[in-house]
Coordinates of C-alpha atoms in Angstrom, one line a residue:
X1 CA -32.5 -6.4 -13.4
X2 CA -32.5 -7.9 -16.8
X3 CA -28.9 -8.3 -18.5
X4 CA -28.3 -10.1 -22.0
X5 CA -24.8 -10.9 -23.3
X6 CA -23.3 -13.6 -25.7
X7 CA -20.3 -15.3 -24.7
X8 CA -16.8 -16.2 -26.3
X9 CA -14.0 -18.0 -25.2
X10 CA -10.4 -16.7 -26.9
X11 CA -7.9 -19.7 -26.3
X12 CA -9.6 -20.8 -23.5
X13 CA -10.3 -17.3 -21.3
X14 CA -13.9 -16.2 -21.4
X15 CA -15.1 -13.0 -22.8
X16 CA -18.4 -11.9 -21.8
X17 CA -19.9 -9.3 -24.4
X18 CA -22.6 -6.8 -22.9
X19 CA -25.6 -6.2 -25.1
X20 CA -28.6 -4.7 -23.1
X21 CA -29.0 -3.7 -19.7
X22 CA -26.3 -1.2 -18.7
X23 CA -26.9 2.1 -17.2
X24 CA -25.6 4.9 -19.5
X25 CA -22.2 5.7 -19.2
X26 CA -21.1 9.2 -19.6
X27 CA -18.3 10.4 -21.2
X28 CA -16.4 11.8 -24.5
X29 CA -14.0 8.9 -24.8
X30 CA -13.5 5.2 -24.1
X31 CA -10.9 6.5 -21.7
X32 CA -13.3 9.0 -19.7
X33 CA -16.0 6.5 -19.6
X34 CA -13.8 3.9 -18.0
X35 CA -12.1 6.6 -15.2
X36 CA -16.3 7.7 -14.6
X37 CA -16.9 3.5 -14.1
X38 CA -14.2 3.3 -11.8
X39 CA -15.8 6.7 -9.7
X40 CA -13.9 9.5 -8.1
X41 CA -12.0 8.2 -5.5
X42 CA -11.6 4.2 -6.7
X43 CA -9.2 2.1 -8.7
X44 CA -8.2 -0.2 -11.7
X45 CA -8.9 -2.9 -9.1
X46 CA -11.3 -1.3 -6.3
X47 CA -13.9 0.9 -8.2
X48 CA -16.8 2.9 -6.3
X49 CA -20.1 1.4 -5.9
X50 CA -22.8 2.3 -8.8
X51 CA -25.3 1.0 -10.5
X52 CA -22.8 -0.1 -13.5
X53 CA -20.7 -1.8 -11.1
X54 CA -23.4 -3.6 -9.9
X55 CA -23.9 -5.4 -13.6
X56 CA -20.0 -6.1 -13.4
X57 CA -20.4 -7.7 -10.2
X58 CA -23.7 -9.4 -11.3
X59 CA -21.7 -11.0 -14.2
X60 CA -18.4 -11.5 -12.7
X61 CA -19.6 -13.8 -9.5
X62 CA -21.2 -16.6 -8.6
X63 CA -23.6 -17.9 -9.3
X64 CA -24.2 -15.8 -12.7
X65 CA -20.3 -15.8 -13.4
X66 CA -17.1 -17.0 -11.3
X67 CA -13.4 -15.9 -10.0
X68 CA -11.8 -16.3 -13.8
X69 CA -14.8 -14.3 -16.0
X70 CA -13.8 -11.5 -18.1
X71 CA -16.5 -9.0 -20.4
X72 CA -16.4 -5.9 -21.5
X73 CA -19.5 -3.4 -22.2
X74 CA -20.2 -2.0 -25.0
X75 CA -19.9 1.9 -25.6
X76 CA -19.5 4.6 -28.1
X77 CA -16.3 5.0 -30.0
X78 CA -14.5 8.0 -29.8
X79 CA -15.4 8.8 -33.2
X80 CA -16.9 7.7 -36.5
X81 CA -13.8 6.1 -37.4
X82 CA -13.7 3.0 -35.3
X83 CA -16.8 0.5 -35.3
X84 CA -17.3 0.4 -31.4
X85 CA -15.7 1.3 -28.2
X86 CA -15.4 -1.1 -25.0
X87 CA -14.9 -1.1 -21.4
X88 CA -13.1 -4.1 -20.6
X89 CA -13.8 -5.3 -16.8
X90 CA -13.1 -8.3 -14.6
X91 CA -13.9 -9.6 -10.9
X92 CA -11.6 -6.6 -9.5
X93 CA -12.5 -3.5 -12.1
X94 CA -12.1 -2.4 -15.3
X95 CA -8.8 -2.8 -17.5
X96 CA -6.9 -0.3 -19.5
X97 CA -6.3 -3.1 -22.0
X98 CA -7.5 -6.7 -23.6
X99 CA -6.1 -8.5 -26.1
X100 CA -8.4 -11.5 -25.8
X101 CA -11.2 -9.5 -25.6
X102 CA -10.4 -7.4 -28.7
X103 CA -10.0 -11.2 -30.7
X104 CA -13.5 -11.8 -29.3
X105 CA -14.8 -8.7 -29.9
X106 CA -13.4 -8.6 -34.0
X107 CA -15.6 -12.2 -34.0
X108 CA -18.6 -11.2 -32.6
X109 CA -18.9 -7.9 -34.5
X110 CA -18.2 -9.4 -38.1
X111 CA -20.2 -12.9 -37.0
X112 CA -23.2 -10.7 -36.0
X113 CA -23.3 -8.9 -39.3
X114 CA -22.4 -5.4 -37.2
X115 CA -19.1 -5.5 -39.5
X116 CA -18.9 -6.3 -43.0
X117 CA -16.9 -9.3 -43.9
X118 CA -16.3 -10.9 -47.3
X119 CA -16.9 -14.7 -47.1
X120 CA -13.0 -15.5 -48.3
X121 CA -10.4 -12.9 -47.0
X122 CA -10.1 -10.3 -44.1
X123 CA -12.1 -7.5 -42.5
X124 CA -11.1 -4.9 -40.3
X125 CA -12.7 -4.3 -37.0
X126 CA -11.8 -0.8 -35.6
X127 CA -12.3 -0.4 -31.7
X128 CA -11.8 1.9 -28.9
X129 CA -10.5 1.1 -25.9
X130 CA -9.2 3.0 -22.9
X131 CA -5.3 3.1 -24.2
X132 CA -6.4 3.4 -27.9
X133 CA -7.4 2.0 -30.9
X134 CA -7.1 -1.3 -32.3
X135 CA -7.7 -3.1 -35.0
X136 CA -9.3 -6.9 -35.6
X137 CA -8.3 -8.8 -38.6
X138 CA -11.4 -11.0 -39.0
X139 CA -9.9 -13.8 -41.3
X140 CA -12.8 -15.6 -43.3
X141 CA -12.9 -18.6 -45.2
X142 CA -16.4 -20.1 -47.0
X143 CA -18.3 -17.5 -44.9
X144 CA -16.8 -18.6 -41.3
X145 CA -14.6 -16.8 -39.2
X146 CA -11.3 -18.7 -39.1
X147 CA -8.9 -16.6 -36.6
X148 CA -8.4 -13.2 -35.8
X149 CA -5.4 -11.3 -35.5
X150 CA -5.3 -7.9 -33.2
X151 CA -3.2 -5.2 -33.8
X152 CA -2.1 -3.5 -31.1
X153 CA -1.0 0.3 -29.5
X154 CA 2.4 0.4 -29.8
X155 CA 4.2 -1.6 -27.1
X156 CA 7.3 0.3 -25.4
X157 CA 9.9 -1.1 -23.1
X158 CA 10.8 0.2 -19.6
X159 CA 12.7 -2.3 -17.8
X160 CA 15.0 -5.4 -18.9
X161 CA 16.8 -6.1 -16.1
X162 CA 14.8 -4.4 -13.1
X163 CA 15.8 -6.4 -9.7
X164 CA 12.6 -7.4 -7.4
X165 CA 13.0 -8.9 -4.0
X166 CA 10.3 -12.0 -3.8
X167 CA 10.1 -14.5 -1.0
X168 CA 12.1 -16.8 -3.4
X169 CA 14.8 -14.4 -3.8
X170 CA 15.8 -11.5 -6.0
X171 CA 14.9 -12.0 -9.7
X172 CA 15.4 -9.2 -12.1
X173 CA 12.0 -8.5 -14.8
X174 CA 11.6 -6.9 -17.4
X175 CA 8.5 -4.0 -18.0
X176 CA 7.1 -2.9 -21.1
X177 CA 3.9 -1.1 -21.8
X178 CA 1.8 -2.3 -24.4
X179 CA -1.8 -1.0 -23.6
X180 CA -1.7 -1.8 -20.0
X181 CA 1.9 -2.4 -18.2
X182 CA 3.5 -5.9 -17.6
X183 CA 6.6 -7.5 -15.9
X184 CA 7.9 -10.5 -17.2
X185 CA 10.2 -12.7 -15.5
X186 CA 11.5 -16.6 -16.2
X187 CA 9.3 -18.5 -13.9
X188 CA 12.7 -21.0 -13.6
X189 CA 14.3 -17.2 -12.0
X190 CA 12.0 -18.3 -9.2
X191 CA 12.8 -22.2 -9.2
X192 CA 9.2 -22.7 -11.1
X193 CA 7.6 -24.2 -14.0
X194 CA 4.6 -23.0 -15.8
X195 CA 2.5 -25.6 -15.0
X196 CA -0.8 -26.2 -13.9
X197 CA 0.1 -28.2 -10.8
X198 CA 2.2 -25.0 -9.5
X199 CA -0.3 -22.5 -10.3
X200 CA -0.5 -21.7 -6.7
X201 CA 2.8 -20.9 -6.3
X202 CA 3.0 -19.3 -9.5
X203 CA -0.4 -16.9 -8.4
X204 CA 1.5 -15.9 -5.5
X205 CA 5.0 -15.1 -6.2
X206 CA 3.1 -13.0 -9.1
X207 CA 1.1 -11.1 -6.6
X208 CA 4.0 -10.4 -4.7
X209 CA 6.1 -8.9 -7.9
X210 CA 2.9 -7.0 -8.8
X211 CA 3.0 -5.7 -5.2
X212 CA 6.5 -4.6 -4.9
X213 CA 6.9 -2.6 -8.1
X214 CA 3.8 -0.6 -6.9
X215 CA 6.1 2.8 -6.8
X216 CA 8.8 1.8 -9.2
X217 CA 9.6 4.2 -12.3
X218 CA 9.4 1.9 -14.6
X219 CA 5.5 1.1 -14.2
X220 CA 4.8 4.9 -14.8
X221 CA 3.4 5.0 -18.1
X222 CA 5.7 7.5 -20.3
X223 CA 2.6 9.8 -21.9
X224 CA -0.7 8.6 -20.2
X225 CA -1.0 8.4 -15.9
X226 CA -4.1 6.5 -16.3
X227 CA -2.0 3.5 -17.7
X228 CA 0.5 3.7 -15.1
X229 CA 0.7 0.6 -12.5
X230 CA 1.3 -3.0 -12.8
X231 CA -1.4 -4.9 -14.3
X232 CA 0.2 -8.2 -14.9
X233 CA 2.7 -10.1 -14.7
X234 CA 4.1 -12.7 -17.1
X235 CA 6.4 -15.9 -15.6
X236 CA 7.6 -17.8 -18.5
X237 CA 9.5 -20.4 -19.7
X238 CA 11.4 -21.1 -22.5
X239 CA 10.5 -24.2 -25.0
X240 CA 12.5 -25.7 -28.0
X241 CA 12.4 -23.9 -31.0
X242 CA 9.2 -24.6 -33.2
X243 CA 9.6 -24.3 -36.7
X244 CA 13.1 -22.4 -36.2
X245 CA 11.3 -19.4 -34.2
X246 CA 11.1 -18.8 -30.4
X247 CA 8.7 -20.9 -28.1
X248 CA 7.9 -19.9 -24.7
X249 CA 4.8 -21.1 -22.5
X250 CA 3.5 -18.7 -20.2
X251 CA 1.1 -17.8 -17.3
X252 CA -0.1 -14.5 -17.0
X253 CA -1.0 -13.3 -13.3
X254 CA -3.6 -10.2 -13.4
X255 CA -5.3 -7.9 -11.5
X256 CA -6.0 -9.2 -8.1
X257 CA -4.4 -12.7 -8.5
X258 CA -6.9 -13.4 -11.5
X259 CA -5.3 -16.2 -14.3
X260 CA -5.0 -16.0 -18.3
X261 CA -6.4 -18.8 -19.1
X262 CA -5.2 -17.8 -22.7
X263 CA -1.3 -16.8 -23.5
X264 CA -2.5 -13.4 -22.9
X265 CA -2.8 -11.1 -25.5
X266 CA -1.9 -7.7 -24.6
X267 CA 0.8 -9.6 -22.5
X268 CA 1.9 -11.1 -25.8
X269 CA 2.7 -7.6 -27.0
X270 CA 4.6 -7.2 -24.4
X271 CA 6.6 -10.2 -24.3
X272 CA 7.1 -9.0 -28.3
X273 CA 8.8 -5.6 -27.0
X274 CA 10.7 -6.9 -24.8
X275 CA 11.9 -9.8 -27.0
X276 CA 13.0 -6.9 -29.6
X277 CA 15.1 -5.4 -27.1
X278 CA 16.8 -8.0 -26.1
X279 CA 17.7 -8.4 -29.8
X280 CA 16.1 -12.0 -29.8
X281 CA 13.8 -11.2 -32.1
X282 CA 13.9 -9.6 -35.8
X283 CA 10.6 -7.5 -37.2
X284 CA 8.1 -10.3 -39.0
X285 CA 9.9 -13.2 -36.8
X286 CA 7.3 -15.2 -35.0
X287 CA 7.0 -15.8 -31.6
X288 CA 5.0 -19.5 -30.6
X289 CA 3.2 -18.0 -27.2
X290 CA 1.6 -21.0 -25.3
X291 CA -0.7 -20.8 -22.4
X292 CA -0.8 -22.9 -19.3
X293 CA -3.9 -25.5 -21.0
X294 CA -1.9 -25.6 -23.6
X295 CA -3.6 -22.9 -26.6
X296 CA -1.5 -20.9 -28.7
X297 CA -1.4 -17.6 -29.7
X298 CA 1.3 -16.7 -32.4
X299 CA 2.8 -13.0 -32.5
X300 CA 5.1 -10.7 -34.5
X301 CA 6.2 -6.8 -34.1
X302 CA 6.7 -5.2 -37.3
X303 CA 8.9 -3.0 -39.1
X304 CA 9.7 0.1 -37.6
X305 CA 9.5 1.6 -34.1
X306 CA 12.1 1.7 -31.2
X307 CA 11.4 -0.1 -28.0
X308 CA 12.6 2.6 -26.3
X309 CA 10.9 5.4 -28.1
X310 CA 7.5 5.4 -29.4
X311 CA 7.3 1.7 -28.9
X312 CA 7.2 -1.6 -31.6
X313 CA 3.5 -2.4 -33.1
X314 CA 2.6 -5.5 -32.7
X315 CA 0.3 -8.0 -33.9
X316 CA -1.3 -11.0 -32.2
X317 CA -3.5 -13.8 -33.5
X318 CA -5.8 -16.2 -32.4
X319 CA -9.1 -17.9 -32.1
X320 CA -12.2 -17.1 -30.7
X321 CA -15.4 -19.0 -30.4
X322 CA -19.1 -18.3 -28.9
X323 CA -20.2 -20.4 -26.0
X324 CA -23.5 -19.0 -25.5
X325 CA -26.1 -16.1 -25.0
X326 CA -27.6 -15.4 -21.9
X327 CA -30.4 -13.1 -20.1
X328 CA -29.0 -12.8 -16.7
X329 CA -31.7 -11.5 -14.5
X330 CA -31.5 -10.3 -10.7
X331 CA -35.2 -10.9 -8.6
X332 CA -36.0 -8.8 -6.3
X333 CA -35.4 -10.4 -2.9
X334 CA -32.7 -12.4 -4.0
X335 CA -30.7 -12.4 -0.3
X336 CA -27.2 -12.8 -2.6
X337 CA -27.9 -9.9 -4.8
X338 CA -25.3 -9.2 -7.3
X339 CA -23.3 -13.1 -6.1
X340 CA -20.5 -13.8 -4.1
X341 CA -17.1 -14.7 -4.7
X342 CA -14.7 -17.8 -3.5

C-alpha cells in the first residue's frame, strides 16, 4: 500500500489531506459516499471494516499517525459548482462536519494552484461536505495565503438550558447544530478550568455529557437523521472582554474522547448560535474563540436568520499552515499492519 498526502496544521490541530491511494468510493454525493465509508451496519464512530477504512486507520495510528490526527479524503463534489468534495475522518470514523479542515482545505487548494487566487485580495474555495457546502475565503497578500475565513451551513439552536446529570452534578448545556451537533456547557458548571493541566478531567466529564444525551430530542438533527447525535462537546470559559467583544477559551471534546487542539471550528459556529440566542451577541459582533494552547480563532454570525428556524450563518477565520508531504507506505509482512493505538 502506497498513500501520499500533504499535511496542515489549522491553530494547532492537524489536517491530513489525501492525494493518491484510496480505493474508489461510490456514491452521488459527499453525504452518500460518507454513509457507504462508514458500511451498512456501522457508525460515525465505529465504521465497518474495508479497504478505505484501512487507509484511515493506516493514517490515523501509530506509527504513521497518532490518537489526535485528523484528514479527510478527497472526493467528487456534488456538482460543478463547488471545487471539491471531502470526507472528513479521524481515529474513530468519519465526521459529518470540519471546520478546521475546511480552513485547511481553502489553503491547500488555492496554495497548490487547484483554485485561482489573486496575489492581493480573496478567493473562494467551494466544498462539499457531508452536511453541505461551504465556502473558504482564501485571504492573499503579495502572493501568500494570509488566513482563511470558512463560511459555514447555517448553525441552528436546540437547547439553552438542557439539564445533564454528570458525576460532578447536574449542569444544564446548551445544543445547537451547526454541521455536526454540539453541547456547550461552562467548564466552571463542573468546578473546571480549561486548562491543559485538567484535560483529563475535562476529557472525561465530556465523554460522560456526550454519553448521556445519546437519546435526547434535542441532538436529533431538525431536517437531516444522518447529522443527528452528539459529536462534541464544548466546556468553556469565559475571559475579559478583548477589544470590547466577548472572549471565551475553550476545549472541545470529540468523537471518542479525541481533543481540538484548535478552538474548534464548526464548534465555533455553534458557540456563535448559541451566543445569538442568548442575545449576547449582535449580527457582525466578534466573538475572540481561544483554544486550550492558546490559538485563536475569531468568529461572527451575520445578518439574518433565526436560531430557532433555519439557523444563523456563520463565519470563522483562521490560519492554516503545511507541515509536510508524505508517501506513507504499508510492507507486506508488516506484523502491525495498519498501527495501533495508545
Amino acid at each position: 500500500m502506497f498513500v501520499r498526502t500533504v499535511d496542515y496544521h489549522t491553530a494547532g490541530e492537524p489536517f491530513r489531506i489525501v492525494l493518491d491511494g484510496v480505493p474508489p468510493i461510490p456514491g452521488d454525493s459527499v453525504a452518500e459516499r460518507r454513509a457507504i465509508a462508514i458500511g451498512s451496519g456501522g457508525s460515525a464512530t465505529s465504521p465497518r471494516s474495508s479497504a478505505l477504512d484501512d487507509v484511515r486507520q493506516l493514517l490515523s495510528r501509530e506509527p504513521r499517525g497518532h490518537a489526535g490526527m485528523y484528514g479527510g479524503f478527497l472526493v467528487a463534489p456534488d456538482d460543478d459548482e463547488a471545487h471539491l468534495g471531502v470526507l472528513f475522518w479521524h481515529k474513530d470514523g468519519y465526521s459529518t462536519a470540519c471546520g478546521h479542515g475546511t480552513i485547511a482545505l481553502g489553503a491547500w487548494a488555492v496554495d497548490s494552484g487547484l483554485v485561482p487566487a489573486p496575489a492581493d485580495g480573496v478567493a473562494r474555495v467551494r466544498i462539499d461536505v457531508p452536511s453541505g457546502r461551504v465556502t473558504a475565503l482564501v485571504h492573499r497578500t503579495g502572493g501568500r495565503t494570509t488566513g482563511v475565513t470558512f463560511r459555514n451551513v447555517p448553525s441552528r439552536v436546540t437547547a439553552l438550558k438542557l439539564p445533564v446529570e454528570t458525576s460532578r452534578g447536574t449542569v444544564e448545556v446548551a445544543v445547537a447544530h451547526s454541521g455536526a451537533c454540539y453541547a456547550s456547557v461552562p467548564a466552571a458548571a463542573l468546578g473546571l478550568a480549561v486548562e491543559p493541566a485538567q484535560l483529563p478531567e475535562l476529557t472525561a466529564v465530556g465523554r460522560e455529557i456526550r454519553a448521556a444525551l445519546a437519546d435526547a430530542e434535542a441532538v436529533a438533527h431538525p431536517t437531516d437523521a444522518r447529522l443527528s447525535g452528539v459529536y462534541g462537546v464544548v466546556l468553556y470559559d469565559e475571559l475579559p472582554t478583548a477589544d470590547g467583544g466577548l472572549n471565551q477559551r475553550n476545549v472541545t471534546v470529540f468523537a471518542d474522547g479525541q481533543i481540538d487542539r484548535s478552538p474548534c471550528g464548526s464548534g465555533t459556529s455553534a458557540r456563535l448560535a448559541v451566543l445569538a440566542a442568548e442575545g449576547r451577541l449582535a449580527p457582525g459582533e466578534p466573538l475572540r474563540h481561544e483554544s486550550i494552547i492558546g490559538t485563536v480563532f475569531t468568529g461572527r454570525f451575520l445578518a439574518g436568520g433565526d436560531p430557532y428556524g433555519e439557523g444563523v450563518v456563520t463565519e470563522v477565520g483562521g490560519t492554516a499552515h503545511r507541515t509536510g508531504e508524505h508517501g506513507f507506505v504499508l510492507e507486506p509482512g508488516d506484523e502491525l499492519g495498519a498501527g495501533f493505538l495508545l
